[in-house]
Amino acid sequence: MMAGHLLEVRGLSVDFHTAQGAVHAVRNVSWHLDRGETLAILGESGSGKSVSASAIMNLIDCPPGDIDSGEVLFEGRDVLKMSDEQRRQLNGKRIAMIFQDPLSHLNPVYTVGFQIMETMTTHGVSKADARARTLELMERVGIPDFGTKIDAYPHQFSGGQRQRLMIAMALALKPDILIADEPTTALDVTVQAQILALLEELQKETGMGLLLITHDLGVVAEVADRVVVMNSGEIVETGSAAEVYRNPHHPYTKKLISAVPGTGGMAASLGTGIRPLLDVQGISKRFGDFLALDEATFTVLPGETVAIVGESGSGKSTLAKALLRLIEPTSGAAFYDSRDLVTMPPKELFELRRDIQMVFQDPTQSLNPRMSVYQIVSEAFAIHRDILPKDRWQGRVRELLEQVGLDASHMRRYPHQFSGGQRQRIAIARALALEPKLIICDEAVSALDVSIQAQVIRLLRGLQERLHLSYLFIAHDLPLVRDFAHRVVVMQAGRIVEQGPVRQIFEAPQADYTRSLIAASLHPDPEVQAERRAVRELRREA
Amino acid sequence: MLSFLGKRAVASAISLIGLVILVFFLSRLTGDPTNLYLPVDASLESRERFREINGLNDPLIVQFFRYAGDLIRFDFGMSVRRGEPALDAVLRAFQWTLWLALITMTLVTVAAIVVGSLAAFRVGGIFDRIATFFSLIGASAPDFWIAIVAIVVFSVSLGWVPTSGTGTVWHWILPVSVLFIRPFGLILQVVRGSMISTLSSAYVKTARAKGVRNRPIIFVHALRNAMLPVITVIGDQAAGLLNGAVIVETIFGFPGVGKLMIDSILQRDFTVVLAAIFVTAVAIFLMNILIDIFYAVLDPRIRY
């Protein structure tokens, strides 16, 4: 019976029936997974990379979903032919799954202990045994103080701990297969490295097959044995992780690999002796007893990109808000054109806001869904009345949209009619409307796919050259920063731990924290990652 | 939690004082109290005597503080028509209303949650369509019409239940049923909508991936999360019933606070009206505090 693979998907096609007609989510997809092996399914959003996993777990709602054809063989038996009850008994016990955003995937109103125990009690384990095993699992995945934390709720844990709890929940019954759908995407790099290491250890212990769904070539390079590359619902390439990276055959794979940031050249510093556009002097922000921002000091030159990097909670977004006076700084000064932003009266600040614009992380949320693109972009002229007479708004909006590479004839459309990358272009057009000198980009490309990310970065760079813009580029993604920034400011727990030209930060980092950040960020080349891993292990043994 | 309850109690007390001020001065705005209390053809002497006895010749502010002072001792004055303390009449009627509201809302809540959850589980299924159809009718049908039709059909034609009054279990059936319909339709819609969104949430997906059965997915994982907006509406509907289901109580001759208020207004028995307003206001404040406690019990992220 066990002649075949542990799990094999054969010729799977899934359609989704929508109001606009049938959408082929995946077409004729085949792959297999063996015990102790890690298979990565790599693809961008909309590639259908998660669909086969959902089909395995019976998570596709039919209708609107429709499994058109294909087989999913688990130990040689087709799960698609099983009854719902038989499939339910596989879920959690033989095949388990963890997801991208652990906070929304944990039920907020039940204790984590209850939720981990439930995996076991659902499959017939007694409550007392389940509780004992839950404590064991929480200890194994590295939850400190697990004896009391078993009765805590999901919101009382950090992001990394929540993913550890999800892993504990998934592995409670020692499943044969673990499906991990973007398990580290929502996490900080250092936490990502820890979670991937934990998954690898647990795989070694239990011999389970690991199916990893990801958009991140770095993650593939770090853990995958084999990789399946998907685009528009079809598999375009399959092979060992190293082989696919070294020698991609399909044009899509080639494009994807070339779009990965962190491999291009680094920008040279701008000359010295230039008067800074923005001169931040010891700016601080305190919330009650909590010092969110501790005396940040740095400058931004005209035409320069300064990246602020740090993990969540490092104070980088607080810094941006303080500079825009969206929150009032507790102390310090920030000179823009030798005028202090911090003490500026509101009227002057209003005038100055023209010069400093912001682009936010999630364009879906930062664009008003009930305003057309024309309204969104021209709103700036409605607020700052003296810029442009009303009869010239349309022409200017047209110009701005063309400048960011959008079709100007789409200006009457609404944000939901655009893709994620296009929406971010709209947000950039809106920021450009007032002809600013400085744009603060708060994780402006983090929510985008790598190939779209590369396009938006190209756009930002082009605009900088043409309009001599300065960017304050807030990001957690080091490879991206490496390719884009002139200078880098590294923040940790509200403090600037290091700053300098991009080359210096990446080639000769001084602070321990910078070094650990760089070490934790993943390189898309499996061989480079293998070397780094070997070094890590040597260091651990020593 | 305790400090929250304290704060809420203080806030409620302040609102209550505001209400008392408003009600007292509004009732005085309606004109000379002797016009309200005494027959139209009462002589000038008897009017003067009435003023003298009830202190109506004092300045308004003095009257108010006397009234407020009495309130603190829970003395709302005598009911002119009934010859008993107004508060006694109100509390007696309020018991009936409280029971009516409690029984109705309990039935409504249980029924709406079960039916709404099951309807949400298979959206667009046959059960969902039937439930939605009837709940919309229920939510939009005027209750006085239903009450009269119900009396005609079930009491007069079929003779199954009494038309009005109290005394036996049978007397409760029609008022409870008629009061049930509208909140049931409304709350069912809220439960259904709220459950549809929680059933498609990420944590329900996790539960499915764990192999959890359908029933615990609906009633353990989704329902508790779906209850927060539902509780708000339940509270709102219950407040409506506590205020006295005026129309239904009147039609069925049910001796609740709604009927008492209507009767007292018609009889110009203002001490009773004021006492009834005060008692129902206190009840509604208490219920709102109860709802806040429910929120915290249901959702561990809410801490006061």
Short mmCIF file of C-alpha atoms in Angstrom, two decimals, chain A residues 57 59 85 88 91-92 95 97 99 104-110 114-116 118-119 122-123 153 155 166 169, chain B residues 122 201-214 216 219-222 224-225 298-301 303:
data_model
loop_
_atom_site.label_atom_id
_atom_site.label_comp_id
_atom_site.label_asym_id
_atom_site.label_seq_id
_atom_site.Cartn_x
_atom_site.Cartn_y
_atom_site.Cartn_z
CA MET A 57 -7.75 20.03 4.19
CA LEU A 59 -11.29 23.96 3.36
CA GLU A 85 -16.45 12.55 8.44
CA ARG A 88 -12.48 15.37 9.42
CA ASN A 91 -7.52 16.81 9.77
CA GLY A 92 -5.48 17.66 12.82
CA ILE A 95 -2.48 16.21 8.40
CA MET A 97 -1.93 23.10 9.10
CA PHE A 99 -1.33 29.81 8.78
CA SER A 104 -6.46 36.10 13.45
CA HIS A 105 -6.15 32.33 13.22
CA LEU A 106 -6.42 31.87 16.98
CA ASN A 107 -9.86 32.28 18.47
CA PRO A 108 -9.66 35.48 20.54
CA VAL A 109 -12.20 34.44 23.17
CA TYR A 110 -10.73 31.10 24.26
CA PHE A 114 -8.26 25.20 25.39
CA GLN A 115 -7.40 25.60 21.73
CA ILE A 116 -4.36 23.33 21.83
CA GLU A 118 -9.11 20.84 21.44
CA THR A 119 -6.96 19.29 18.69
CA THR A 122 -11.65 16.34 19.15
CA HIS A 123 -9.80 13.18 18.18
CA TYR A 153 -5.63 34.36 25.79
CA HIS A 155 -3.82 38.64 22.63
CA MET A 166 -0.15 27.44 16.42
CA MET A 169 -1.62 23.05 18.26
CA ARG B 122 -25.51 27.30 5.04
CA SER B 201 -13.12 34.03 9.97
CA ALA B 202 -9.60 32.73 10.11
CA TYR B 203 -10.01 31.01 13.49
CA VAL B 204 -12.92 28.95 12.17
CA LYS B 205 -10.63 27.84 9.35
CA THR B 206 -8.11 26.80 12.00
CA ALA B 207 -10.79 24.80 13.82
CA ARG B 208 -11.71 23.01 10.59
CA ALA B 209 -8.07 22.22 9.96
CA LYS B 210 -7.97 20.68 13.45
CA GLY B 211 -10.87 18.41 12.53
CA VAL B 212 -13.37 20.02 14.90
CA ARG B 213 -16.96 18.88 14.25
CA ASN B 214 -19.54 21.23 12.78
CA PRO B 216 -18.72 22.92 18.13
CA PHE B 219 -21.78 26.94 18.80
CA VAL B 220 -18.33 27.11 20.42
CA HIS B 221 -15.97 28.85 18.01
CA ALA B 222 -18.20 31.16 15.98
CA ARG B 224 -19.29 33.42 21.22
CA ASN B 225 -17.49 35.81 18.90
CA LEU B 298 -17.72 36.94 26.53
CA ASP B 299 -14.60 38.66 25.28
CA PRO B 300 -11.43 38.46 27.35
CA ARG B 301 -9.96 41.36 25.38
CA ARG B 303 -11.33 44.72 30.39
#
